[in-house]
Short mmCIF file of C-alpha atoms and ligand atoms in Angstrom, two decimals:
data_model
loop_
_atom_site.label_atom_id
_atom_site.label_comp_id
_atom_site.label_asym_id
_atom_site.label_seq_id
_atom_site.Cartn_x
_atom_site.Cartn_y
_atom_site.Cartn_z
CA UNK A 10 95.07 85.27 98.60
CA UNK A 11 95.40 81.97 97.40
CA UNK A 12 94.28 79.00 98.39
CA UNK A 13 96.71 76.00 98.26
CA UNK A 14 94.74 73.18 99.78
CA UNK A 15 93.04 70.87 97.26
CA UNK A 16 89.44 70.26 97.96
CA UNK A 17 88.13 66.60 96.77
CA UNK A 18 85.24 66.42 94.08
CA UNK A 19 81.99 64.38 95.18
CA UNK A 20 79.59 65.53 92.18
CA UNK A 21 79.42 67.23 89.51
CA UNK A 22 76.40 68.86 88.02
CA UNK A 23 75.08 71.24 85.56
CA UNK A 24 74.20 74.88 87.24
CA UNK A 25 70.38 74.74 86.01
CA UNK A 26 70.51 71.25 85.56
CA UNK A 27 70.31 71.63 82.00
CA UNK A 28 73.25 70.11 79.45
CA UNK A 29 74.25 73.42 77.70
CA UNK A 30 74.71 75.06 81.17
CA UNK A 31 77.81 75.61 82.91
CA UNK A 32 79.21 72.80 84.73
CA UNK A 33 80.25 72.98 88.63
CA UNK A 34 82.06 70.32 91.27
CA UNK A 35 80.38 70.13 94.61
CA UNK A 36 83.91 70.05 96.74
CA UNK A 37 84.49 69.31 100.52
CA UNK A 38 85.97 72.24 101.73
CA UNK A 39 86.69 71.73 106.05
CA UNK A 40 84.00 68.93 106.44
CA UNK A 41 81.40 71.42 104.74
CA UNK A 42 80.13 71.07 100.96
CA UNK A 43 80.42 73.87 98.52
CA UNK A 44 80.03 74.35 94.60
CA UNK A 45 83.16 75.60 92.21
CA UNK A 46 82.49 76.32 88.84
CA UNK A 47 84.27 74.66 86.29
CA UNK A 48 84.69 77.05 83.55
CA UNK A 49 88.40 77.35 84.07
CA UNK A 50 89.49 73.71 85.36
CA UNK A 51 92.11 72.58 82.73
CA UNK A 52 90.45 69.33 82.96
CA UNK A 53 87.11 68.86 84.03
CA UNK A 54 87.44 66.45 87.35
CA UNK A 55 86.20 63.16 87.87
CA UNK A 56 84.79 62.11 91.54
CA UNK A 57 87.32 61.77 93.66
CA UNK A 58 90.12 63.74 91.98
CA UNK A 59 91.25 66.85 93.51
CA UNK A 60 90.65 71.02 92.77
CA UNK A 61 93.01 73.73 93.17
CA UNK A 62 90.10 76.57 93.76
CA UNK A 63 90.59 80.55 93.10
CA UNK A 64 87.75 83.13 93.87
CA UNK A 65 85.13 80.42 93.72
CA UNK A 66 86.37 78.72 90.04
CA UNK A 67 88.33 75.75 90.24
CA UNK A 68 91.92 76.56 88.02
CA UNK A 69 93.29 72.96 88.11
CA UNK A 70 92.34 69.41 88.55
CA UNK A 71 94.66 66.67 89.87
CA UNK A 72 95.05 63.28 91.01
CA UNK A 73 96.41 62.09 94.47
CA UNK A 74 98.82 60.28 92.74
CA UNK A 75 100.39 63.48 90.89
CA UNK A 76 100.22 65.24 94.93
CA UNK A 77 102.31 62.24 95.44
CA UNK A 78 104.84 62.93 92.71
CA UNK A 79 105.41 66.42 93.81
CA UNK A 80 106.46 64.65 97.11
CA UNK A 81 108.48 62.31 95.42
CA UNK A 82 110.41 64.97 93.79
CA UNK A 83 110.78 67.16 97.19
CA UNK A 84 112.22 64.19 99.26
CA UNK A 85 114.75 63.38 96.35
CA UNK A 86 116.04 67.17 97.00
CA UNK A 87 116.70 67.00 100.30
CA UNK A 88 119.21 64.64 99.72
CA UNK A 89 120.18 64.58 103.31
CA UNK A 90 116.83 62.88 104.68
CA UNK A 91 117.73 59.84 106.60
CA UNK A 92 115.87 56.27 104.99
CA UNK A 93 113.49 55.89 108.11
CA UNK A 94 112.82 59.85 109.49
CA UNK A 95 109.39 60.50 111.43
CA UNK A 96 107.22 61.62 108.16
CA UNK A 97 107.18 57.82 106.88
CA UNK A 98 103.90 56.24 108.43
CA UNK B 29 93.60 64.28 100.39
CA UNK B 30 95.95 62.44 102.94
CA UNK B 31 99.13 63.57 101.35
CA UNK B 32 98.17 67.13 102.22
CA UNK B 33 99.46 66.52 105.44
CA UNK B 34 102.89 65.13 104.36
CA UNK B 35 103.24 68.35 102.74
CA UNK B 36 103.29 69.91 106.08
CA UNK B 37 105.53 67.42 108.01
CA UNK B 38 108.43 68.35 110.15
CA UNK B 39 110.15 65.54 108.78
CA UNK B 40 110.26 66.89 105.13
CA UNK B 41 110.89 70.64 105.95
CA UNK B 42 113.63 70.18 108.53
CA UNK B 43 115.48 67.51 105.48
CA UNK B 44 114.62 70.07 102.93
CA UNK B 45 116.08 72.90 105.23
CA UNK B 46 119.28 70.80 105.34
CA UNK B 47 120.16 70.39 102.77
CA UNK B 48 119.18 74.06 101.93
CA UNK B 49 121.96 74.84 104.69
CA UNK B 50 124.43 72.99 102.36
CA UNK B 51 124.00 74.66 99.68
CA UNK B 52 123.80 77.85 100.66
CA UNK B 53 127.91 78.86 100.08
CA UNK B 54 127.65 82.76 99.45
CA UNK B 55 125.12 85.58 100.24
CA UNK B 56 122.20 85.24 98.03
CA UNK B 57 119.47 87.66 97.60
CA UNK B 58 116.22 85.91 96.49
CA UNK B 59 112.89 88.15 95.69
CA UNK B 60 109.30 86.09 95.82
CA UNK B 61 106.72 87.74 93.95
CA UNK B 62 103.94 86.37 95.37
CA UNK B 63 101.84 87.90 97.99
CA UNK B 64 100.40 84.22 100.11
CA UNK B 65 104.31 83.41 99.61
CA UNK B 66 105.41 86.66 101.48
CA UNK B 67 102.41 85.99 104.10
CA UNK B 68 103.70 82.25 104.46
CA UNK B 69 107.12 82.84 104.89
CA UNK B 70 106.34 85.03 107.50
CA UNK B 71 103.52 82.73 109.12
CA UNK B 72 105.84 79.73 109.08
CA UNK B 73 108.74 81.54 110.36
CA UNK B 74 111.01 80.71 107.81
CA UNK B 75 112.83 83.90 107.88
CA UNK B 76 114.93 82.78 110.64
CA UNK B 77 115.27 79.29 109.88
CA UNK B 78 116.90 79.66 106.61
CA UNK B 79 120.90 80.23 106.27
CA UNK B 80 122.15 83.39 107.75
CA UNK B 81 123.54 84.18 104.18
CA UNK B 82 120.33 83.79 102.43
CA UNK B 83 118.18 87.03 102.01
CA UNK B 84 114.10 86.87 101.22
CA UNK B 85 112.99 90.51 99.41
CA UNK B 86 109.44 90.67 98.69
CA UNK B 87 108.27 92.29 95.18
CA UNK B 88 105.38 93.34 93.69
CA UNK B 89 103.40 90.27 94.15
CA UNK B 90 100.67 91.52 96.00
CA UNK B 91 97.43 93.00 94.11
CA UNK B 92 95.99 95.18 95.74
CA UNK B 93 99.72 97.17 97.08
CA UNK B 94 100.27 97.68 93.18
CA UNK B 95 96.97 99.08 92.58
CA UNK B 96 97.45 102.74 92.15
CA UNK B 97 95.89 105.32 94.60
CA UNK B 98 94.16 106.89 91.55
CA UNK B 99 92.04 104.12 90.60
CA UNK B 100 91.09 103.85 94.67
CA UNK B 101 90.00 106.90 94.00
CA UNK B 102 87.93 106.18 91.17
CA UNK B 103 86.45 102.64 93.46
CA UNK B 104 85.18 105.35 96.03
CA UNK B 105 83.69 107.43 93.47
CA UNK B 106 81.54 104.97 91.82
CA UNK B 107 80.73 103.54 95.75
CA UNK B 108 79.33 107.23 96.18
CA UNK B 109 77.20 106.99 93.12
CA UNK B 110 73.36 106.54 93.37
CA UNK B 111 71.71 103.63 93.09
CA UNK B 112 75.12 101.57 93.11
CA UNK B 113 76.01 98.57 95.22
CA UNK B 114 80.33 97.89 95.58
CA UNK B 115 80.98 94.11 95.83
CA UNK B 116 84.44 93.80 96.55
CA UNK B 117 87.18 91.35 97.31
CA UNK B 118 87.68 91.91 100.93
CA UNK B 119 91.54 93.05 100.16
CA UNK B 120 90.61 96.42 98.76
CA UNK B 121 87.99 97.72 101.19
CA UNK B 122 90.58 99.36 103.61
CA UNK B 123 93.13 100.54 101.25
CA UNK B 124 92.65 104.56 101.28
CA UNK B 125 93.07 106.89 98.37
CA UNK B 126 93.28 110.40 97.93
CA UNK B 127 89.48 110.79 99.13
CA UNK B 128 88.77 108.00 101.43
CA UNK B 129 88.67 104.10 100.87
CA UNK B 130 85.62 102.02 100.00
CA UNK B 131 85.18 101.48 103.83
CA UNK B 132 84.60 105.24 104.65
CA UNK B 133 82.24 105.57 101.72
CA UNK B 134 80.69 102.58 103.83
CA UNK B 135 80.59 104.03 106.74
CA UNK B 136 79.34 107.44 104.98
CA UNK B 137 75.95 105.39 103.19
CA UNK B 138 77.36 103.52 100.36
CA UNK B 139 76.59 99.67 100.15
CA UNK B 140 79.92 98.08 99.49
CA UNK B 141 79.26 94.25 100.18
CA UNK B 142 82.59 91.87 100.38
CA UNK B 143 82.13 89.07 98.18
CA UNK B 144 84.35 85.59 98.00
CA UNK B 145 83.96 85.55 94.06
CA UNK B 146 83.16 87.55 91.37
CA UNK B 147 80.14 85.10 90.85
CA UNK B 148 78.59 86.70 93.68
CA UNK B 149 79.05 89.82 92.74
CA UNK B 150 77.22 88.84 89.35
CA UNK B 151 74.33 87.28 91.65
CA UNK B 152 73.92 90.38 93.44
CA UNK B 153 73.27 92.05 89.82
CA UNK B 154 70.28 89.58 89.11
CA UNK B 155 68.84 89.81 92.93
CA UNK B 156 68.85 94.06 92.93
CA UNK B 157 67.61 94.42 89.16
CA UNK B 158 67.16 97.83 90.03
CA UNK B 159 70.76 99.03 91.34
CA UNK B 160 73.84 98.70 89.41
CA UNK B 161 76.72 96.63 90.75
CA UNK B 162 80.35 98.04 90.55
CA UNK B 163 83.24 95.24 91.20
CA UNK B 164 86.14 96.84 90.99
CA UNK B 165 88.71 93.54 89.69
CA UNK B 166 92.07 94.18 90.79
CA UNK B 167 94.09 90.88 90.34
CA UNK B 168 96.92 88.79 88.76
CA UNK B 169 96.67 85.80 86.04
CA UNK B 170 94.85 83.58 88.35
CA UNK B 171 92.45 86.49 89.30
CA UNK B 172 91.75 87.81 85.66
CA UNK B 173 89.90 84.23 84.06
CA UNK B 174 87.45 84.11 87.24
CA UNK B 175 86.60 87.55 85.99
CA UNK B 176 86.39 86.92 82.35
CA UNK B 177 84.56 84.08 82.95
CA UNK B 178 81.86 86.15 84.95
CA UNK B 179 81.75 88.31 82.23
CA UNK B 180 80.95 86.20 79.37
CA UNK B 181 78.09 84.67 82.21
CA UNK B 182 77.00 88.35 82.64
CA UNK B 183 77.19 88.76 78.39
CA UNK B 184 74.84 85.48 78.30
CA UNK B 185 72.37 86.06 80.54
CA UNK B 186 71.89 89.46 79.26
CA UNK B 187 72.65 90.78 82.66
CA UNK B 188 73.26 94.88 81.69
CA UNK B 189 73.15 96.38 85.83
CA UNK B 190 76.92 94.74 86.33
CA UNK B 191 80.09 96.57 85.31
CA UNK B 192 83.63 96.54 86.34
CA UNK B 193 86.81 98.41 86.80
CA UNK B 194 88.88 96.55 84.28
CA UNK B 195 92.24 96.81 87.23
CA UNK B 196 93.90 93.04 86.75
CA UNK B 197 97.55 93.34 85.83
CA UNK B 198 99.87 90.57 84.08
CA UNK B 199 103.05 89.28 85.98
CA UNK B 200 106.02 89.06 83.42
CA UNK B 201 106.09 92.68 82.47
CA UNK B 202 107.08 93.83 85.74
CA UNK B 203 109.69 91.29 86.24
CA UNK B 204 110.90 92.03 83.82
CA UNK B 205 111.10 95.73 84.44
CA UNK B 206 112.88 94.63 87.77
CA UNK B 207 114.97 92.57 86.79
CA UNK B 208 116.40 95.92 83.98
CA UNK B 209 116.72 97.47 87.08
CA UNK B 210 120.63 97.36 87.81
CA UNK B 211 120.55 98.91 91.36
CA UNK B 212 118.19 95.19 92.32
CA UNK B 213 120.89 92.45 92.50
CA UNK B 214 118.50 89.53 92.40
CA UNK B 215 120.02 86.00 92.35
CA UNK B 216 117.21 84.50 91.58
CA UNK B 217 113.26 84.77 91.53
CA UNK B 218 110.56 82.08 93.86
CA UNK B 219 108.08 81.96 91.20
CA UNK B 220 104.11 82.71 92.28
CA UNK B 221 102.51 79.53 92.39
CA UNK B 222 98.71 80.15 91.01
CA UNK B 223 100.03 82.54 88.64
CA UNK B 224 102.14 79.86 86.86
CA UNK B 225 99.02 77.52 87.02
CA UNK B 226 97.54 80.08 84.27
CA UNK B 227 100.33 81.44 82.85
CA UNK B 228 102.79 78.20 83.21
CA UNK B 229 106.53 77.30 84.07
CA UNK B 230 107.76 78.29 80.70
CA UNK B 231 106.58 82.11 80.42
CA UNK B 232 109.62 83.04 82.63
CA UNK B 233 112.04 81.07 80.30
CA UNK B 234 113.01 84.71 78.74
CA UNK B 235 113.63 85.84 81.99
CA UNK B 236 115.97 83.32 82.67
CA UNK B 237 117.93 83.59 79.54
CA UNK B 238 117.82 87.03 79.01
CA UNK B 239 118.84 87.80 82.77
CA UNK B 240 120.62 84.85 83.29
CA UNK B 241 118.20 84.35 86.31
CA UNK B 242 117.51 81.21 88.07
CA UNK B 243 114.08 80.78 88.40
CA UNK B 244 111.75 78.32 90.65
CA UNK B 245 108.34 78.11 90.48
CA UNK B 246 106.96 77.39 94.55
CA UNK B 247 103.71 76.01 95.71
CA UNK B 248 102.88 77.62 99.35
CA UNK B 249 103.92 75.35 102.11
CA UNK B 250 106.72 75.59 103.51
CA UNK B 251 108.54 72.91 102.40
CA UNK B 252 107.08 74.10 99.04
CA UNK B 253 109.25 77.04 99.52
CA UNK B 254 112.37 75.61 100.78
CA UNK B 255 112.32 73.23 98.00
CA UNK B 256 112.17 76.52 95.47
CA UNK B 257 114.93 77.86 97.51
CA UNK B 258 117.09 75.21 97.00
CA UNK B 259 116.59 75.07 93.17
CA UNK B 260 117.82 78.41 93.33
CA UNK B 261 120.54 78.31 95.34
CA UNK B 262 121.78 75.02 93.54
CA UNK B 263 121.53 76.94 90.17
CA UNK B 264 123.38 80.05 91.53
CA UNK B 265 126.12 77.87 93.12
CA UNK B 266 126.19 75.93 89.22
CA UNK B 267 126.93 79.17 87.74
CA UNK B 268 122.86 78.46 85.53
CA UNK B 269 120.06 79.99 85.12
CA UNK B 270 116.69 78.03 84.11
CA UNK B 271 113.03 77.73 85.15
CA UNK B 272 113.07 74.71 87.84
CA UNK B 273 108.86 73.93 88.70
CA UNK B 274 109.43 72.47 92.05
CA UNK B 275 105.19 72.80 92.41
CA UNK B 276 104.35 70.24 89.50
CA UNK B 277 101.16 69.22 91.77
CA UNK B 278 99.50 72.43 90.62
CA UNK B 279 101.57 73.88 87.74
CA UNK B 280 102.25 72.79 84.27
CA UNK B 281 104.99 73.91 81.88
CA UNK B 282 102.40 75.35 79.48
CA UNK B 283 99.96 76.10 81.98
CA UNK B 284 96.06 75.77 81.47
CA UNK B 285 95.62 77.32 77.88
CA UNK B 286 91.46 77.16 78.55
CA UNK B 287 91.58 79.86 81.42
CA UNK B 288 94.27 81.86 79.03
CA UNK B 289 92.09 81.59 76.25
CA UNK B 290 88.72 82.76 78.23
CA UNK B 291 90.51 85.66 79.79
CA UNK B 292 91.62 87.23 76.49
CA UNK B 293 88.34 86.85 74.71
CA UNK B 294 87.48 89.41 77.23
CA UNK B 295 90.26 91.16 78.00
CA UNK B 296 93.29 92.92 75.99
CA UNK B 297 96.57 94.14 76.86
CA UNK B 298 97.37 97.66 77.55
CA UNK B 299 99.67 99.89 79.42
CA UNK B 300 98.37 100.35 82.99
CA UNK B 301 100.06 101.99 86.40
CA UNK B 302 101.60 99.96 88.89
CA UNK B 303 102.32 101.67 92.22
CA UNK B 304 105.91 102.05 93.40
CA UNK B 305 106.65 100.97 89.48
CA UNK B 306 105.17 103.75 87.22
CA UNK B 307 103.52 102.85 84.12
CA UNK B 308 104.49 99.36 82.43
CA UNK B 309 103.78 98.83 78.74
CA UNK B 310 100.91 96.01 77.94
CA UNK B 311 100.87 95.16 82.26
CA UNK B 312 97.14 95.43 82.59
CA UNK B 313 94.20 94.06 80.84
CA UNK B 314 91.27 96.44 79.80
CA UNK B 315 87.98 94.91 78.34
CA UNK B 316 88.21 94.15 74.88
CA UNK B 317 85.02 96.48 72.31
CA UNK B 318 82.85 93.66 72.44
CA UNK B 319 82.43 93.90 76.23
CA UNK B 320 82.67 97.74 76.24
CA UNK B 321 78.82 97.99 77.80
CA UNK B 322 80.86 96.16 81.07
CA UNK B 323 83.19 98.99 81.58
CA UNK B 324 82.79 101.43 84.68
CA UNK B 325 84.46 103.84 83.63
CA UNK B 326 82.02 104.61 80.64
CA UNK B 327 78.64 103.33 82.37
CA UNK B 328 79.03 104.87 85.90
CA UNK B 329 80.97 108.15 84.54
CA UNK B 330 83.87 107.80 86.87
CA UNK B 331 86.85 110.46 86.82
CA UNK B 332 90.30 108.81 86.46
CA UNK B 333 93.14 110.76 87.50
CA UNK B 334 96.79 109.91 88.74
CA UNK B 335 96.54 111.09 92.38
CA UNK B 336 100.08 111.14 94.50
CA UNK B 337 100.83 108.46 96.41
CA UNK B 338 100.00 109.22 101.02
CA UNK B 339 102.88 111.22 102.04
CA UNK B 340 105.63 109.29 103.79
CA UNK B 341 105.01 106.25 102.60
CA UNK B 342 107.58 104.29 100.91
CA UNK B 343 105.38 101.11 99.34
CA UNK B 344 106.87 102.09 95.85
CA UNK B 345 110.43 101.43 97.20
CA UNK B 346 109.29 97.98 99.14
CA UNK B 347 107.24 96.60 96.57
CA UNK B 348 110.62 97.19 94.12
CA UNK B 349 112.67 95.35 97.03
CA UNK B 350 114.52 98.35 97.52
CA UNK B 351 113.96 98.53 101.21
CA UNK B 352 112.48 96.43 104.08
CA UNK B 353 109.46 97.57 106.10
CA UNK B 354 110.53 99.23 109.08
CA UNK B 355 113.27 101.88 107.09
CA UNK B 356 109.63 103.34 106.06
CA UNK B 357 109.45 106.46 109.02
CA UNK B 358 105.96 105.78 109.76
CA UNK B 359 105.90 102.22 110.04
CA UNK B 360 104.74 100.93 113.53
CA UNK B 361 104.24 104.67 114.70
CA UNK B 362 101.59 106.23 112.81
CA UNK B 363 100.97 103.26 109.95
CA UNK B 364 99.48 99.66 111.56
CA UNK B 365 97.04 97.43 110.52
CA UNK B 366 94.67 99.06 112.75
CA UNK B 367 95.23 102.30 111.01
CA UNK B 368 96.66 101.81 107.78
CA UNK B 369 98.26 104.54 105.60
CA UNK B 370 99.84 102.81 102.39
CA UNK B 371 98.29 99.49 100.87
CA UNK B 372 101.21 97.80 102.07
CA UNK B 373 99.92 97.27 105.25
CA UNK B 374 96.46 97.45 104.29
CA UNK B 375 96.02 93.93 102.46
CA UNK B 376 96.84 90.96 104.30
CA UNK B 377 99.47 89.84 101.41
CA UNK B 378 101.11 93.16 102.31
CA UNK B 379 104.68 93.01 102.82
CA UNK B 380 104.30 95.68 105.67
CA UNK B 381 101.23 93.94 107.33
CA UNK B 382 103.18 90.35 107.41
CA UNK B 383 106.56 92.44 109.09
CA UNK B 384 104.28 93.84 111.18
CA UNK B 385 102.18 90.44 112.06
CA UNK B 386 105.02 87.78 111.76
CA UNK B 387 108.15 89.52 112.95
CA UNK B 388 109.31 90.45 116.11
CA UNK B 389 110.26 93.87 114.65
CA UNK B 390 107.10 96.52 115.29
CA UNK B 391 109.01 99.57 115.06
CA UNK B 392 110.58 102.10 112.42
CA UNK B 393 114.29 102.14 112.34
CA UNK B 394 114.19 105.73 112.44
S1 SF4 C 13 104.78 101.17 106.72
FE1 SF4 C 13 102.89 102.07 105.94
S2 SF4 C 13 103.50 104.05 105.16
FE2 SF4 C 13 105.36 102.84 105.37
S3 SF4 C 13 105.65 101.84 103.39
FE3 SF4 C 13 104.47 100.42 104.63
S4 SF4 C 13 102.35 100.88 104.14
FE4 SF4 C 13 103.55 102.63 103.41
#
């Protein structure tokens, strides 16, 4: 099953914290803390970017803003929302 | 993140289903391959609030329905061994084989402990130095690195009581063995969405060509989905076929080449059995020499043979989009969740377990 939600980065340490080991991002997962390795992240995050997290590994690292360009791109499909619907704050 | 939630708002689904509704001009039949895509569709209801026209087939996108009842067999074998601890995905534990499934063998004195990753499983190693640990991997792209990654950990810290069952499977081979299929009549294909993270938007360009297929690659929620619907139906009604990534939050074209390159240092490609599909050439990924010592088969002695499939059930033909859940005779009357008798209904990505869950429809047709 995968998880979809993106889980925000607030450290990132070594596992033995020694340099040579492997690295892993303590995440905020529902308001409780857990550790992802980093092994597979196509970029290795920075605090406050985003995870996308698989079987305990993090598989991809984003920004907010490229969440936000992904939503860009899905409101200029639907073509037919009106200028001021209910999902604008 | 904040945006997570705008993801999720009425306001973008109900547009997105719209304009879905205009563009929707002819019966389409549209196959998803991905099992948290079958469960969501379901979940969100979405069956029923697309057009009329429009027709969702699952395919063979959940892991543990493809796994073959043969190499059940051989997870319950090595749970029987001595001296051997099963850490598991939670997925597999119910799914039965010829002899059992890894929860009988449970109930019967085995230790088969569900773990979250395969990290765990490796931690388990290190904490019982004197019992071996058996995980079987059963998986897709996005499954497969995770293990190769707790491999080469295993390889470094010299950890030798760990082995697997070398089970994950690659995604384009069976598509395209599908999509050869002339009696499927696919319009077009909802790309997995973690899958496509590894393996990226372009790997299903020679689908598209070669099939003339549109293609969308779909992140999960449900405007996610709708959004990959419309691609698809806006390519069909253009008379194209190309890879559209409508989940660019979370997929690349190229995909991330470090979690490709980890999981063939450890594994290779080789022909492995799908169930419902048969045997597909270079589909599954056995451990390369190097990491030979890792293999279950070798270390715990297991017996692998091709076992038939329960009686009755008709998995092969669902997971192929042939048919729909409830034209299987025993669903609702002697296969449910509670008692399970194919994989389909076992795992929670199942397509029979989300019919039976999500829709209204409990019953056989028969
Ligand atoms: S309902 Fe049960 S027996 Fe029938 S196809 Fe689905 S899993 Fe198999």
């Amino acid at each position: 099953m995968c998880l979809a939600i993106p889980m925000r980065v607030k450290e990132i340490k070594n596992i033995f914290g020694e340099l040579a080991d492997p690295q892993v991002a303590v995440v905020d997962a529902d308001g409780m803390e857990k550790e992802v390795r980093l092994d597979l992240a196509d970029r290795i995050p920075e605090i406050g970017d985003y995870v996308i997290v698989h079987a305990g590994f993090a598989i991809h690292t984003l920004t907010e803003q490229e969440a936000l360009i992904n939503l860009q791109l899905m409101r200029e499909m639907a073509a037919a929302l009106p200028p001021d619907s209910e999902e604008t704050p | 993140m904040k945006c997570a939630s705008e993801f999720r708002a009425r306001g973008i689904t109900d547009a997105l289903l719209r304009e879905l509704a205009a563009t929707v001009d002819r019966p389409l039949r549209i196959m998803e391959v991905c099992g948290t895509h079958t469960v969501s569709i379901f979940r969100s209801g979405l069956r029923s609030l697309v057009p009329e026209k429009l027709e969702l087939i699952s395919g063979p996108g959940c892991p543990v329905c493809v796994t073959p009842a043969g190499h059940v067999d051989a997870f319950v074998q090595a749970a029987r061994k001595e001296d051997v601890i099963v850490a598991t995905f939670g997925d597999l534990i119910r799914v039965p084989g010829s002899d059992g499934s890894l929860a009988e063998a449970g109930s019967e004195g085995a230790t088969v402990e569900v773990v979250y990753s395969p990290m765990d499983a490796l931690a388990l190693a290190q904490n019982n130095p004197e019992k071996t640990i058996f995980f079987p991997a059963v998986g897709f792209e996005t499954t497969a690195p995770t293990i190769a990654a707790t491999i080469l950990e295993a390889n470094r810290l010299k950890i030798e009581n760990f082995c697997i069952f070398a089970g994950c499977k690659i995604m384009p081979p069976p598509l395209v063995a599908l999509m050869s299929d002339p009696m499927l009549n696919v319009d077009g294909l909802l790309c997995p969405g973690h899958v496509s993270a590894i393996i990226g938007a372009d790997a299903y360009k020679p689908l598209a060509e070669k099939y003339h297929l549109p293609c969308a690659v779909a992140g999960f929620e449900p405007a996610d989905i709708v959004a990959g619907l419309i691609s698809l139906a806006r390519q069909v009604v253009a008379g194209q076929a190309r890879v559209e990534n409508c989940y660019t939050r979370v997929v690349s074209d190229e995909g991330n080449s470090r979690a490709r390159e980890l999981m063939y240092t450890v594994f290779t490609e080789e022909d492995t059995q799908w169930r419902g599909l048969g045997l597909i050439a270079g589909s599954g990924l056995g451990l390369r020499r190097k990491f030979a010592r890792f293999d279950a088969i070798n270390k715990l002695q297991l017996d692998l043979k091709p076992v038939p499939e329960p009686k009755g059930c008709r998995c092969g033909e669902i997971l192929q989009g042939h048919l729909l859940p409830p034209a299987c005779p025993l669903y609702g009357r002697t296969c449910t969740p509670s008692r399970p008798i194919g994989p389909c209904m076992v795992s929670s990505e199942g397509t029979c377990a989300a019919y039976y869950r999500f829709s209204g429809d409990k019953h056989s047709v028969y």
